[in-house]
XYZ file of C-alpha atoms in Angstrom:
426
model
C -25.752 13.450 -33.970
C -27.973 16.052 -34.417
C -27.313 19.635 -34.611
C -27.451 22.528 -31.624
C -29.848 24.585 -33.575
C -29.194 28.049 -34.670
C -31.087 30.716 -32.451
C -32.118 33.389 -35.464
C -32.454 36.445 -33.631
C -35.826 37.965 -33.496
C -34.831 41.586 -33.493
C -33.193 42.784 -36.961
C -29.443 44.320 -36.290
C -30.250 47.865 -36.483
C -32.919 47.257 -33.880
C -30.719 45.303 -31.662
C -28.652 49.120 -32.299
C -31.291 50.462 -30.439
C -31.798 49.151 -27.652
C -27.288 49.833 -26.349
C -27.549 52.858 -23.804
C -25.390 55.830 -25.706
C -23.343 55.792 -22.673
C -22.395 52.327 -21.315
C -23.239 50.643 -24.567
C -24.473 47.552 -22.624
C -28.542 47.679 -23.433
C -31.009 49.712 -20.884
C -31.555 49.773 -17.940
C -34.602 51.943 -16.475
C -34.729 53.698 -20.107
C -35.851 57.351 -20.114
C -35.659 59.306 -23.342
C -34.637 63.635 -23.386
C -36.315 66.272 -24.885
C -34.562 66.290 -28.203
C -35.553 62.446 -28.836
C -32.503 60.455 -27.691
C -32.428 57.451 -25.356
C -30.148 56.670 -22.449
C -30.061 54.794 -19.299
C -31.653 56.713 -16.241
C -28.386 56.059 -14.259
C -25.669 56.789 -17.086
C -27.182 60.684 -18.173
C -27.989 61.680 -14.510
C -24.212 60.644 -13.880
C -23.045 62.788 -16.751
C -25.103 65.398 -15.801
C -23.277 65.212 -12.231
C -20.109 66.732 -14.085
C -21.686 69.649 -15.770
C -22.258 72.749 -14.317
C -25.793 72.634 -17.280
C -27.077 69.655 -17.736
C -27.139 68.746 -22.022
C -27.848 65.635 -24.133
C -24.491 63.520 -23.892
C -25.228 62.933 -28.392
C -26.612 66.187 -29.589
C -25.573 68.341 -26.603
C -29.239 70.404 -26.490
C -29.593 71.238 -23.237
C -32.265 70.138 -21.247
C -33.572 70.325 -17.749
C -33.678 67.059 -15.438
C -37.328 67.029 -15.732
C -37.761 66.581 -18.984
C -36.752 63.200 -18.250
C -39.241 60.647 -19.620
C -39.511 56.696 -18.831
C -39.304 54.651 -22.053
C -41.743 51.832 -21.664
C -41.244 51.019 -25.696
C -37.498 50.347 -24.959
C -38.089 48.872 -21.382
C -40.769 46.340 -22.797
C -37.580 45.296 -26.206
C -34.718 45.497 -23.997
C -36.317 43.145 -21.245
C -37.401 40.779 -24.694
C -33.508 41.128 -25.547
C -33.024 40.229 -22.196
C -35.587 37.314 -21.950
C -34.137 36.264 -25.644
C -29.866 35.909 -24.064
C -32.054 33.905 -21.511
C -33.099 31.448 -23.262
C -30.159 31.248 -25.294
C -28.375 30.476 -22.591
C -30.828 27.941 -20.774
C -30.181 26.432 -24.457
C -26.768 25.996 -24.669
C -27.560 24.725 -21.305
C -30.280 22.130 -22.468
C -27.463 21.302 -25.154
C -24.861 20.290 -23.261
C -26.815 18.085 -21.245
C -28.570 16.269 -23.932
C -24.522 15.146 -24.900
C -23.617 14.426 -21.752
C -26.413 11.780 -21.975
C -25.127 11.041 -25.748
C -22.145 10.549 -23.999
C -23.588 8.253 -21.452
C -26.072 6.155 -24.001
C -22.159 5.632 -26.178
C -21.010 4.807 -22.350
C -23.614 2.327 -21.734
C -23.206 0.435 -24.784
C -19.927 0.237 -24.162
C -20.146 -1.050 -20.898
C -23.071 -3.678 -21.756
C -21.133 -5.501 -24.165
C -17.868 -5.821 -22.122
C -20.022 -6.932 -18.710
C -21.887 -9.724 -21.525
C -18.638 -10.958 -21.661
C -17.054 -10.419 -18.272
C -19.967 -12.684 -16.537
C -20.341 -15.239 -20.053
C -16.895 -15.484 -18.833
C -17.404 -15.976 -15.734
C -20.048 -18.479 -15.886
C -18.181 -20.548 -18.437
C -15.678 -20.947 -15.596
C -18.322 -22.547 -13.666
C -19.438 -24.732 -15.862
C -15.881 -25.137 -16.612
C -15.502 -26.613 -13.758
C -18.630 -29.171 -13.236
C -17.808 -30.255 -16.183
C -14.938 -31.097 -14.579
C -15.461 -32.392 -11.555
C -18.669 -34.623 -13.086
C -16.325 -36.354 -15.320
C -13.696 -36.638 -11.990
C -16.659 -38.778 -10.650
C -18.055 -40.196 -13.535
C -14.113 -41.762 -13.937
C -13.679 -42.303 -10.645
C -17.100 -44.172 -10.418
C -16.502 -45.823 -14.097
C -12.815 -47.477 -12.810
C -14.700 -48.925 -9.846
C -17.160 -50.169 -11.721
C -14.654 -52.249 -14.265
C -12.513 -53.594 -11.010
C -15.975 -55.376 -9.822
C -17.015 -56.206 -12.827
C -13.866 -57.754 -13.159
C -13.209 -59.353 -9.587
C -16.963 -60.733 -10.785
C -15.717 -62.230 -13.633
C -13.011 -63.792 -11.553
C -15.072 -65.409 -9.325
C -17.254 -66.776 -11.929
C -13.945 -68.069 -13.717
C -13.064 -70.116 -10.782
C -16.782 -71.339 -10.242
C -16.829 -72.537 -13.499
C -13.066 -73.925 -13.219
C -14.826 -75.468 -9.352
C -17.328 -76.838 -11.330
C -15.885 -79.057 -13.888
C -14.048 -80.267 -11.204
C -17.183 -80.937 -9.354
C -18.429 -82.983 -12.070
C -14.982 -84.375 -13.319
C -15.366 -85.879 -9.779
C -19.072 -87.381 -10.166
C -18.091 -89.528 -13.653
C -15.610 -90.970 -11.891
C -17.504 -91.878 -8.496
C -20.024 -93.250 -11.091
C -17.781 -94.927 -13.265
C -16.695 -96.382 -10.166
C -19.768 -97.694 -8.488
C -19.742 -99.810 -11.891
C -16.768 -101.745 -10.585
C -17.316 -104.912 -8.768
C -17.677 -104.720 -4.770
C -13.685 -105.182 -4.352
C -12.349 -103.246 -6.016
C -14.818 -100.419 -5.312
C -13.665 -101.050 -1.016
C -9.762 -100.865 -1.974
C -10.387 -97.486 -3.804
C -12.478 -96.245 -0.697
C -10.168 -94.629 1.278
C -8.212 -93.181 -1.593
C -11.958 -91.830 -2.704
C -12.428 -90.473 0.610
C -9.593 -88.588 0.714
C -10.269 -86.875 -3.007
C -13.429 -85.870 -2.197
C -12.720 -84.513 1.268
C -10.578 -82.001 -0.398
C -13.196 -80.908 -2.401
C -13.740 -77.016 -1.322
C -17.393 -75.691 -0.418
C -18.451 -73.026 -2.806
C -17.478 -69.510 -0.654
C -20.382 -67.194 -0.649
C -20.546 -63.763 -2.316
C -18.054 -61.063 -0.283
C -19.459 -58.132 1.031
C -18.596 -54.852 -1.005
C -19.480 -56.429 -4.673
C -21.503 -54.105 -5.766
C -21.249 -50.642 -6.377
C -21.310 -47.769 -3.689
C -24.220 -45.835 -4.866
C -24.117 -43.623 -1.751
C -20.492 -42.372 -2.377
C -21.546 -40.872 -5.427
C -25.386 -39.705 -4.831
C -24.763 -38.774 -0.257
C -25.454 -34.829 -1.182
C -24.097 -34.629 -4.374
C -24.663 -31.263 -5.448
C -23.385 -29.837 -1.985
C -20.159 -31.306 -1.876
C -19.190 -29.751 -5.704
C -20.959 -26.591 -4.412
C -18.872 -27.337 -1.514
C -15.613 -27.523 -2.917
C -16.952 -25.551 -5.595
C -17.026 -22.475 -2.853
C -13.822 -23.558 -1.116
C -12.030 -23.259 -5.090
C -13.253 -19.645 -6.265
C -12.051 -16.214 -4.212
C -14.655 -14.429 -2.967
C -14.135 -10.185 -1.825
C -16.799 -8.268 1.076
C -17.458 -6.060 -1.886
C -15.002 -4.845 -5.125
C -15.153 -0.904 -6.069
C -17.539 0.646 -7.146
C -15.940 2.216 -10.737
C -19.704 4.357 -11.244
C -17.871 6.024 -8.376
C -13.743 6.358 -9.325
C -12.534 9.331 -10.002
C -10.771 10.072 -13.165
C -6.930 9.525 -11.791
C -8.493 5.902 -10.961
C -8.615 3.449 -12.798
C -10.708 -0.494 -11.901
C -9.571 -2.993 -12.719
C -12.291 -6.259 -14.534
C -12.439 -7.924 -11.488
C -13.387 -5.132 -9.467
C -10.825 -5.851 -7.103
C -8.167 -3.605 -7.285
C -7.979 0.178 -8.006
C -4.768 2.097 -9.929
C -4.027 5.346 -10.424
C -2.578 6.126 -13.813
C -3.270 9.843 -13.554
C -6.164 12.107 -14.751
C -8.195 10.876 -17.787
C -11.516 11.961 -19.024
C -14.718 9.876 -17.741
C -17.978 10.086 -18.316
C -19.545 12.444 -16.071
C -22.583 10.866 -13.595
C -23.523 12.669 -9.943
C -21.311 9.576 -7.993
C -18.505 10.757 -9.284
C -15.569 12.099 -7.062
C -14.164 15.257 -9.790
C -11.597 17.294 -6.630
C -9.867 14.278 -5.705
C -8.549 10.128 -6.861
C -11.443 8.574 -4.705
C -13.776 5.571 -5.155
C -16.578 3.473 -2.867
C -17.015 -0.155 -2.405
C -19.941 -1.279 -3.630
C -22.368 -1.549 -0.629
C -23.509 0.014 1.771
C -23.348 -1.063 5.576
C -26.478 0.074 8.320
C -26.708 -2.458 10.521
C -24.705 -6.223 12.030
C -21.068 -6.561 11.803
C -18.590 -6.265 8.890
C -15.062 -7.170 7.915
C -12.664 -6.584 4.377
C -8.946 -6.848 4.542
C -6.732 -3.781 1.906
C -3.352 -4.560 0.699
C -1.600 -1.276 0.561
C 1.538 -2.657 -0.311
C 4.425 -0.082 -0.319
C 1.589 2.967 -2.132
C 2.932 5.993 -0.648
C -0.345 8.035 -0.172
C -3.983 6.644 0.398
C -6.930 6.448 2.767
C -9.367 3.220 4.358
C -12.786 4.068 5.970
C -16.039 4.748 5.780
C -18.292 7.755 4.264
C -21.960 8.327 5.342
C -24.559 7.358 2.504
C -26.293 11.410 3.018
C -23.753 13.251 1.602
C -25.519 16.057 -0.873
C -24.195 15.434 -4.718
C -24.258 17.766 -7.732
C -24.652 18.103 -10.643
C -20.136 17.556 -10.869
C -20.680 15.015 -8.828
C -19.231 14.488 -5.606
C -17.409 17.535 -4.289
C -15.468 16.498 -2.313
C -12.219 17.926 -1.295
C -9.328 16.273 -0.620
C -9.289 17.303 3.256
C -12.888 15.890 4.831
C -12.831 14.545 7.961
C -15.069 13.254 10.965
C -16.904 16.327 11.283
C -17.962 15.637 7.127
C -19.175 12.486 7.753
C -15.721 10.890 6.785
C -13.684 8.365 9.042
C -10.837 6.497 7.669
C -7.008 5.883 8.519
C -4.435 7.241 6.373
C -1.109 7.447 5.514
C 0.664 11.536 4.930
C 3.806 12.866 4.425
C 5.235 14.355 7.599
C 8.679 16.348 8.263
C 10.381 12.722 10.302
C 9.371 10.621 7.279
C 5.559 9.586 6.663
C 2.953 8.578 9.047
C 0.029 6.847 9.943
C -3.064 9.467 11.140
C -6.473 9.248 11.280
C -9.616 11.775 9.737
C -10.510 13.040 13.322
C -8.156 16.589 13.483
C -7.760 15.985 17.651
C -6.143 12.898 17.575
C -2.523 12.927 16.724
C -0.358 10.281 14.446
C -0.743 6.967 15.243
C 2.797 5.755 17.034
C 2.575 2.255 14.688
C 4.705 1.802 11.659
C 2.608 1.902 8.432
C 0.817 -1.194 7.349
C 1.175 -2.983 4.303
C -2.317 -4.432 4.810
C -5.343 -2.907 6.743
C -7.915 -5.172 8.450
C -10.982 -3.169 9.196
C -14.134 -4.189 11.404
C -17.366 -2.152 11.534
C -20.091 -2.419 13.967
C -23.344 -1.054 12.820
C -25.442 -1.053 16.364
C -21.974 -0.248 18.623
C -21.026 2.428 16.869
C -17.229 1.366 15.937
C -15.223 1.316 12.962
C -11.674 -0.813 14.449
C -8.854 -0.762 11.707
C -5.533 -3.263 12.959
C -2.354 -3.738 11.238
C -3.752 -7.635 9.873
C 0.142 -8.851 8.976
C 1.148 -7.567 12.893
C -2.158 -8.373 13.787
C -1.713 -5.012 16.208
C -4.785 -2.466 16.861
C -4.309 0.804 15.418
C -7.715 3.067 16.365
C -10.996 3.385 16.921
C -13.780 5.890 16.062
C -17.115 5.934 17.897
C -19.928 7.489 15.982
C -22.781 7.144 15.127
C -22.295 6.256 11.786
C -25.530 5.378 10.128
C -25.111 3.667 6.527
C -22.407 4.066 5.675
C -19.728 2.710 2.482
C -16.308 1.897 1.680
C -14.311 4.762 0.960
C -10.775 4.213 -0.364
C -8.012 7.216 -1.356
C -5.277 6.613 -3.736
C -2.618 9.074 -4.291
C -0.171 8.900 -6.902
C 3.281 7.057 -7.055
C 6.306 8.349 -6.017
C 8.906 8.652 -8.934
C 8.423 7.321 -12.305
C 8.072 3.350 -11.319
C 4.619 1.774 -12.798
C 0.957 2.637 -10.614
C 0.782 0.417 -7.430
C -2.517 -0.867 -7.447
C -5.111 -1.142 -3.620
C -6.464 -3.968 -3.956
C -9.151 -5.666 -1.549
C -8.271 -9.436 0.223
C -10.232 -11.673 -0.332
C -12.231 -14.043 2.357
C -11.628 -16.944 4.235
C -14.754 -19.329 3.597
C -15.816 -21.664 6.302
C -19.134 -23.893 5.275
C -20.935 -24.555 8.360
C -24.351 -27.377 8.432
C -27.070 -27.467 10.975
C -29.748 -29.629 11.231
C -32.997 -27.814 10.336
C -35.127 -28.480 12.492
């Protein structure tokens, strides 16, 4: 990393000292010169004279008259230059601080890119492993059917060969008997007829002897895809780690978050800075949306949505811990009360909710209707509904610290229940 350049003074030390007022010892403000040649701030020398019977120079004590004050334009210009230099120094410090922020972001992105590449490869390898397993399973079933059909055909061919040899033997025997005299031939006719009558006719080819091609190729990709979809857990959205405050740690799969105490994070304007909050990865402005959150036994939490027209500054989200519906926050939260914990809303006009504190919360957002409803997912009961014009919102979460010395409990986004519906393409 390059070192911050030293900003060498443009004025010598002696000249800088000459730019200081002998009364206030600060750089001149509206410098004036007395007849004796000494320089002061106009306000400083005037204040000195207010307590004197006879005005004198604060330095050499020569008697002077107020009319002797002369504006020193040269000193004023030099003082302005000095002030400009100080301002430029401060700006330079700000630029270097900003550069260090970008250097931290660049380093963070390099680490994130390496981690993301590894995670993406792992996720795709899971899919490939699933497909390889399905492919091998289907091939094994097909090979077993082919083996069974082949064995059945071979058995049929063996039987046919045996029957053919039996018929050939009967033909030879019949030919030999036909060479005998007529009396002998006729005497054996009855037994011969009985013997030839017992000879079986060849069976026709039975159905199902061919490999069932449709069983394996009919909608093969769809059937495998459907099975894969049903076996993969998915969530309606994930936690956005770029918005997570320094207290929060998001899991690698971005579906759970814990409060582990404050740790320094790379600065970015999207990040919450004043409270342990974070947002979901998706924003909603149209349609119907629902998600469930596993709260477990967390002692302090908020779950809801936040309007996305909030202004952010260089310090990130400058929201206090007490945001409510008036500032674009709609949520349910668990708080501590005199008579124990209870569940309240972000609307300061509402009373604490009567139902007990939920361990699993369901949120339903109807954008067009302007409704945000909360349900206890375990007891399947309604808790509260906000009615408002939400605009574009994102899921919002607050995760307080744990009580005692136990390990931090996570807040989790629950996986979706997936159903696949087939429709005719019209």
